Amino acid sequence: MGYADPHRINADLHSHSHMSDGVLTPAALVERAVANGVQMLALTDHDEVSGLAAAQARADELELRFICGVEISITFAQKTVHIVGLNIDPSNAVLLKGLSATRGGRAVRAQTMAQGLAQHLSKDAAASAALSHPDLPLSGTQLGDAIYAGALRYVGNPDLISRTHLARYLVERKLCKQLSDVFLRYLTPNKPGYVETSWASLTEAVSWIRQAGGQAVIAHPGRYRFNETERIALYEAFKDLGGEGLEVMTASHTREQYTEFAKVAKQYGFLASRGSDFHGPEESRVDVGETALLPLLPDSVVPIWHNW
Ligand code: AMP
Ligand code: MN
Ligand code: MN
Ligand code: MN
């Protein structure tokens, strides 16, 4: 098809609904995108495609160009990396089987995280009271069960509980002021609520996406704490596997990183993507399709949608 100038299009190709750890329903997300002037939207829930049909239906009603997407959790060089798939066929059996396996361990993982938090917080009377019943503070595994139950109240899809849902409960109970504080204090490596997870491999994720007819994109590359050797290994392995895109514009990048990753895209011949990674109105710094904080792609890169 092609566009007169694909760089001028407000494409937001990374966003979440409550089918993973977003706050809005797929339909409400689409409505918000339209209100914000988005011209092309991808819903990319974590390891899950069950929100796509409802989002597509609402987008059709509102005449918004909608792209079926997914964000797959993988482990590369012992760290978690996210791979976005764009223009996937959400009914592809290989993709569905892979995503279902990826989601599989999440309930037990979250229960273990809740127990880790409980063990740590049992020593803190005020925290235990806040997380259970004020007049009957729990401790030990009962406190862990209460934390897990609290997190479940934020879950929109019983098949997908994430660290975000635990974090929302801790903010609600005033243990931390905001989500990022919970991650910093409790839910990242070497912190009491963190559980080491082995996700799918890079090879698997890219292959599922490609078999479903989609294009694979490395999400928010600025977020990974890799050394230079590992970083290069990721880009090269991804490229060799048929990975095509790199997120240049994402809410977790600084202005300097917009420039840095535009250069990386050019260097490796990756197509560039842009996405807010919007999770919810009260939580996300960058709104879906917001151009003030998340500029359109620079002319130096080729937008991944240039030939869609
Ligand atoms: P999980 O897939 O369960 O490991 O949860 C990962 C999700 O946690 C990410 O997709 C983000 O939405 C959220 N997250 C990770 N780090 C942070 C942070 N520092 N502040 C807020 N949310 C975060
Ligand atoms: Mn998320
Ligand atoms: Mn991500
Ligand atoms: Mn995301």
Coordinates of C-alpha atoms and ligand atoms in Angstrom, one line a residue:
M1 CA 0.0 0.0 0.0
G2 CA 2.5 2.6 1.1
Y3 CA 2.1 6.2 2.4
A4 CA 3.0 9.6 1.0
D5 CA 5.1 10.1 4.1
P6 CA 5.0 7.3 6.7
H7 CA 7.0 9.5 9.1
R8 CA 4.1 11.8 9.6
I9 CA 1.7 9.1 10.9
N10 CA 0.8 9.0 14.6
A11 CA 1.3 5.2 14.9
D12 CA 1.2 3.8 18.4
L13 CA 2.3 0.2 18.1
H14 CA 2.8 -0.8 21.8
S15 CA -0.1 -0.7 24.3
H16 CA -1.8 -2.8 27.0
S17 CA -5.3 -3.6 28.0
H18 CA -6.7 -5.4 31.1
M19 CA -6.2 -8.7 29.3
S20 CA -2.6 -8.4 30.5
D21 CA -1.4 -5.7 32.9
G22 CA -3.2 -2.6 31.4
V23 CA -6.1 -0.9 33.1
L24 CA -8.6 -0.3 30.3
T25 CA -10.7 -2.8 28.4
P26 CA -9.6 -3.3 24.8
A27 CA -12.6 -1.2 23.6
A28 CA -11.9 1.7 26.0
L29 CA -8.2 1.7 24.9
V30 CA -9.2 2.0 21.3
E31 CA -11.6 4.9 22.2
R32 CA -8.9 6.7 24.0
A33 CA -6.5 6.2 21.1
V34 CA -9.0 7.8 18.7
A35 CA -9.6 10.7 21.1
N36 CA -5.9 11.3 21.2
G37 CA -5.5 11.4 17.4
V38 CA -3.8 8.0 16.9
Q39 CA -4.0 7.0 13.3
M40 CA -2.7 3.4 13.7
L41 CA -2.9 1.4 16.9
A42 CA -1.5 -2.0 18.0
L43 CA -2.7 -3.7 21.1
T44 CA 0.3 -5.7 22.4
D45 CA -0.7 -7.4 25.6
H46 CA 1.9 -9.5 27.4
D47 CA 1.9 -13.1 26.2
E48 CA -1.7 -12.8 25.3
V49 CA -3.9 -12.2 22.3
S50 CA -7.4 -12.5 23.8
G51 CA -8.1 -8.8 23.8
L52 CA -7.5 -8.4 20.0
A53 CA -10.9 -9.3 18.7
A54 CA -12.7 -6.7 20.9
A55 CA -10.2 -4.1 20.1
Q56 CA -10.4 -4.8 16.4
A57 CA -14.2 -4.6 16.5
R58 CA -14.2 -1.2 18.3
A59 CA -11.5 0.1 15.9
D60 CA -13.6 -1.0 12.9
E61 CA -16.6 1.0 14.3
L62 CA -14.5 4.1 14.8
E63 CA -12.5 3.6 11.6
L64 CA -9.2 3.4 13.3
R65 CA -6.5 1.4 11.6
F66 CA -5.8 -1.5 14.0
I67 CA -2.8 -3.8 14.1
C68 CA -2.9 -7.2 15.9
G69 CA 0.1 -7.4 18.2
V70 CA 1.6 -9.2 21.2
E71 CA 4.5 -8.6 23.6
I72 CA 6.3 -11.8 24.4
S73 CA 8.5 -12.3 27.5
I74 CA 11.8 -14.0 26.8
T75 CA 15.0 -14.7 28.6
F76 CA 18.3 -13.8 26.9
A77 CA 21.7 -13.9 28.6
Q78 CA 19.8 -14.5 31.9
K79 CA 17.8 -11.4 31.6
T80 CA 14.2 -10.7 30.7
V81 CA 13.7 -9.1 27.3
H82 CA 10.4 -8.2 25.6
I83 CA 9.8 -9.0 21.9
V84 CA 6.8 -7.3 20.2
G85 CA 5.0 -9.1 17.3
L86 CA 3.1 -6.9 14.9
N87 CA 0.5 -7.9 12.3
I88 CA 0.3 -11.4 13.7
D89 CA -2.6 -13.8 13.0
P90 CA -4.1 -14.2 16.4
S91 CA -5.6 -17.6 15.5
N92 CA -2.2 -19.1 14.5
A93 CA -1.9 -22.4 16.4
V94 CA 1.9 -22.3 16.9
L95 CA 1.7 -18.8 18.3
L96 CA -1.2 -19.7 20.6
K97 CA 0.5 -22.8 21.9
G98 CA 3.7 -20.8 22.6
L99 CA 1.9 -18.0 24.4
S100 CA -0.2 -20.4 26.5
A101 CA 3.0 -22.2 27.7
T102 CA 4.6 -18.8 28.4
R103 CA 1.6 -17.7 30.6
G104 CA 1.5 -21.1 32.3
G105 CA 3.8 -20.5 35.2
R106 CA 2.5 -17.0 36.1
A107 CA 0.0 -18.0 38.8
V108 CA 2.6 -20.0 40.8
R109 CA 5.2 -17.3 40.2
A110 CA 2.9 -14.6 41.6
Q111 CA 2.0 -16.8 44.6
T112 CA 5.7 -17.3 45.3
M113 CA 6.3 -13.6 45.0
A114 CA 3.5 -12.9 47.4
Q115 CA 5.0 -15.4 49.9
G116 CA 8.4 -13.8 49.5
L117 CA 6.9 -10.4 50.2
A118 CA 5.0 -11.8 53.2
Q119 CA 8.1 -13.3 54.7
H120 CA 9.9 -10.0 54.4
L121 CA 6.9 -7.9 55.6
S122 CA 5.9 -10.2 58.5
K123 CA 8.6 -8.5 60.6
D124 CA 6.9 -5.1 60.0
A125 CA 3.7 -4.8 62.1
A126 CA 2.4 -1.8 60.3
A127 CA 2.9 -3.3 56.9
S128 CA 1.3 -6.6 57.9
A129 CA -1.7 -4.8 59.2
A130 CA -2.0 -2.7 56.1
L131 CA -1.9 -5.8 53.9
S132 CA -4.3 -7.9 55.9
H133 CA -7.1 -6.9 58.3
P134 CA -6.0 -3.9 60.5
D135 CA -7.6 -5.5 63.6
L136 CA -6.3 -9.0 62.8
P137 CA -2.9 -8.6 61.1
L138 CA -1.8 -11.8 59.5
S139 CA 1.7 -13.2 59.2
G140 CA 3.5 -16.0 57.4
T141 CA 1.8 -17.8 54.6
Q142 CA -1.6 -16.4 55.5
L143 CA -0.2 -12.9 54.9
G144 CA 1.2 -14.2 51.5
D145 CA -2.3 -15.5 50.6
A146 CA -3.8 -12.1 51.5
I147 CA -1.3 -10.3 49.3
Y148 CA -2.0 -12.7 46.4
A149 CA -5.8 -12.3 46.9
G150 CA -5.3 -8.5 46.9
A151 CA -3.4 -8.6 43.7
L152 CA -6.0 -10.8 42.0
R153 CA -8.5 -8.1 42.4
Y154 CA -6.6 -6.1 39.8
V155 CA -6.4 -9.0 37.3
G156 CA -8.6 -8.7 34.3
N157 CA -7.7 -12.1 32.8
P158 CA -7.3 -15.0 35.2
D159 CA -4.7 -16.4 32.9
L160 CA -2.4 -13.5 33.3
I161 CA -1.1 -12.2 36.6
S162 CA 2.0 -10.0 36.5
R163 CA 4.2 -8.1 38.9
T164 CA 2.2 -5.0 38.0
H165 CA -0.9 -6.5 39.7
L166 CA 1.0 -7.2 42.9
A167 CA 2.5 -3.7 42.7
R168 CA -1.0 -2.1 42.4
Y169 CA -2.2 -3.8 45.6
L170 CA 0.9 -2.6 47.5
V171 CA 0.2 1.0 46.3
E172 CA -3.5 0.6 47.2
R173 CA -2.4 -0.5 50.8
K174 CA 0.0 2.5 50.9
L175 CA 3.2 0.5 51.3
C176 CA 4.6 2.6 48.4
K177 CA 3.5 5.8 46.8
Q178 CA 3.7 4.6 43.2
L179 CA 4.2 1.5 41.1
S180 CA 7.9 2.2 40.3
D181 CA 8.7 2.4 44.0
V182 CA 7.2 -1.1 44.5
F183 CA 9.4 -2.5 41.7
L184 CA 12.5 -0.8 43.1
R185 CA 12.0 -1.9 46.7
Y186 CA 10.4 -5.3 46.2
L187 CA 9.9 -6.7 42.7
T188 CA 13.3 -6.6 40.9
P189 CA 16.3 -8.9 41.1
N190 CA 17.7 -9.5 44.6
K191 CA 14.6 -7.9 46.3
P192 CA 12.3 -9.9 48.6
G193 CA 9.4 -10.3 46.2
Y194 CA 11.4 -11.2 43.1
V195 CA 11.3 -14.6 41.6
E196 CA 13.8 -15.6 38.9
T197 CA 11.8 -16.7 35.9
S198 CA 12.9 -18.5 32.8
W199 CA 10.7 -17.4 29.9
A200 CA 10.7 -18.5 26.3
S201 CA 13.9 -18.2 24.2
L202 CA 14.6 -15.5 21.6
T203 CA 14.5 -18.2 18.9
E204 CA 11.1 -19.4 20.0
A205 CA 9.5 -16.0 20.3
V206 CA 10.7 -14.8 16.9
S207 CA 9.7 -18.0 15.3
W208 CA 6.2 -18.0 16.8
I209 CA 5.7 -14.4 15.5
R210 CA 7.0 -15.2 12.0
Q211 CA 4.9 -18.4 11.8
A212 CA 1.9 -16.2 12.6
G213 CA 2.8 -14.0 9.7
G214 CA 4.0 -11.1 11.9
Q215 CA 7.1 -9.0 12.2
A216 CA 9.2 -9.1 15.3
V217 CA 10.4 -6.0 17.1
I218 CA 12.8 -5.6 20.1
A219 CA 10.7 -3.6 22.7
H220 CA 12.2 -0.8 24.7
P221 CA 15.9 -1.6 24.0
G222 CA 17.1 1.1 26.4
R223 CA 15.7 -0.8 29.4
Y224 CA 18.0 -3.9 29.3
R225 CA 21.0 -3.9 31.6
F226 CA 23.2 -5.8 29.2
N227 CA 26.9 -5.2 28.8
E228 CA 28.1 -4.2 25.3
T229 CA 28.9 -7.8 24.3
E230 CA 25.5 -9.1 25.3
R231 CA 23.8 -6.2 23.7
I232 CA 25.5 -6.8 20.3
A233 CA 24.8 -10.6 20.7
L234 CA 21.0 -9.8 21.1
Y235 CA 20.9 -7.6 18.0
E236 CA 22.8 -10.0 15.9
A237 CA 20.9 -13.1 17.0
F238 CA 17.6 -11.3 16.5
K239 CA 18.7 -10.3 13.0
D240 CA 19.9 -13.8 12.1
L241 CA 16.5 -15.2 13.2
G242 CA 14.6 -12.9 10.9
G243 CA 13.8 -10.2 13.5
E244 CA 13.1 -6.9 11.7
G245 CA 12.3 -4.1 14.1
L246 CA 13.6 -2.0 17.0
E247 CA 11.5 0.3 19.1
V248 CA 13.1 3.7 18.8
M249 CA 10.4 5.8 20.3
T250 CA 9.0 4.4 23.6
A251 CA 8.0 6.0 26.9
S252 CA 10.9 4.4 28.7
H253 CA 13.5 6.1 26.5
T254 CA 15.0 9.5 27.2
R255 CA 15.4 12.1 24.4
E256 CA 19.0 11.1 24.1
Q257 CA 18.0 7.4 23.7
Y258 CA 15.6 8.4 20.9
T259 CA 18.7 9.5 19.0
E260 CA 20.8 6.6 20.2
F261 CA 18.4 3.9 19.1
A262 CA 17.6 5.6 15.8
K263 CA 21.4 5.1 15.1
V264 CA 21.3 1.5 16.3
A265 CA 18.3 0.8 13.9
K266 CA 20.3 2.3 11.0
Q267 CA 23.5 0.4 11.9
Y268 CA 21.8 -3.0 12.0
G269 CA 19.3 -2.3 9.2
F270 CA 16.3 -2.6 11.6
L271 CA 13.0 -1.0 10.8
A272 CA 12.0 1.5 13.5
S273 CA 8.9 1.3 15.6
R274 CA 7.1 3.7 17.9
G275 CA 4.8 2.9 20.9
S276 CA 3.8 4.5 24.1
D277 CA 3.7 1.2 26.1
F278 CA 0.5 2.7 27.7
H279 CA -0.8 0.8 30.6
G280 CA -3.4 3.2 32.2
P281 CA -4.5 6.8 32.5
E282 CA -3.3 7.2 36.1
E283 CA -0.1 5.1 35.8
S284 CA 1.5 5.9 32.5
R285 CA 3.7 9.0 32.0
V286 CA 3.0 8.9 28.3
D287 CA -0.6 8.7 27.1
V288 CA -1.5 6.5 24.1
G289 CA -0.5 8.3 20.9
E290 CA 0.8 11.3 22.8
T291 CA 3.1 13.3 20.5
A292 CA 4.4 15.9 23.0
L293 CA 6.3 13.4 25.1
L294 CA 6.7 10.7 22.4
P295 CA 7.6 12.4 19.1
L296 CA 7.0 10.8 15.7
L297 CA 9.8 8.9 14.2
P298 CA 12.8 10.9 12.9
D299 CA 13.4 11.0 9.1
S300 CA 16.7 9.0 9.6
V301 CA 14.9 5.7 10.1
V302 CA 12.5 3.6 8.1
P303 CA 9.1 3.2 9.9
I304 CA 8.1 -0.5 10.2
W305 CA 4.7 0.4 8.7
H306 CA 6.2 2.0 5.6
N307 CA 4.9 -0.8 3.3
W308 CA 1.8 -1.9 5.2
Ligands
AMP1 P1 6.0 -9.4 34.6 O1 5.7 -9.7 33.2 O2 5.1 -10.0 35.6 O3 7.5 -9.6 35.0 O4 5.8 -7.8 34.8 C1 6.5 -6.9 34.0 C2 5.7 -5.6 33.9 O5 6.0 -4.8 35.1 C3 6.2 -4.7 32.8 O6 5.5 -5.0 31.6 C4 5.8 -3.3 33.3 O7 4.4 -3.1 33.0 C5 5.9 -3.5 34.8 N1 7.1 -2.8 35.3 C6 8.4 -3.3 35.2 N2 9.3 -2.5 35.8 C7 8.5 -1.4 36.2 C8 8.8 -0.2 36.9 N3 10.1 0.1 37.3 N4 7.8 0.6 37.2 C9 6.6 0.3 36.8 N5 6.2 -0.8 36.2 C10 7.2 -1.6 35.9
MN2 MN 3.4 -4.3 31.4
MN3 MN 7.7 -4.5 28.0
MN4 MN 4.6 -3.3 27.2

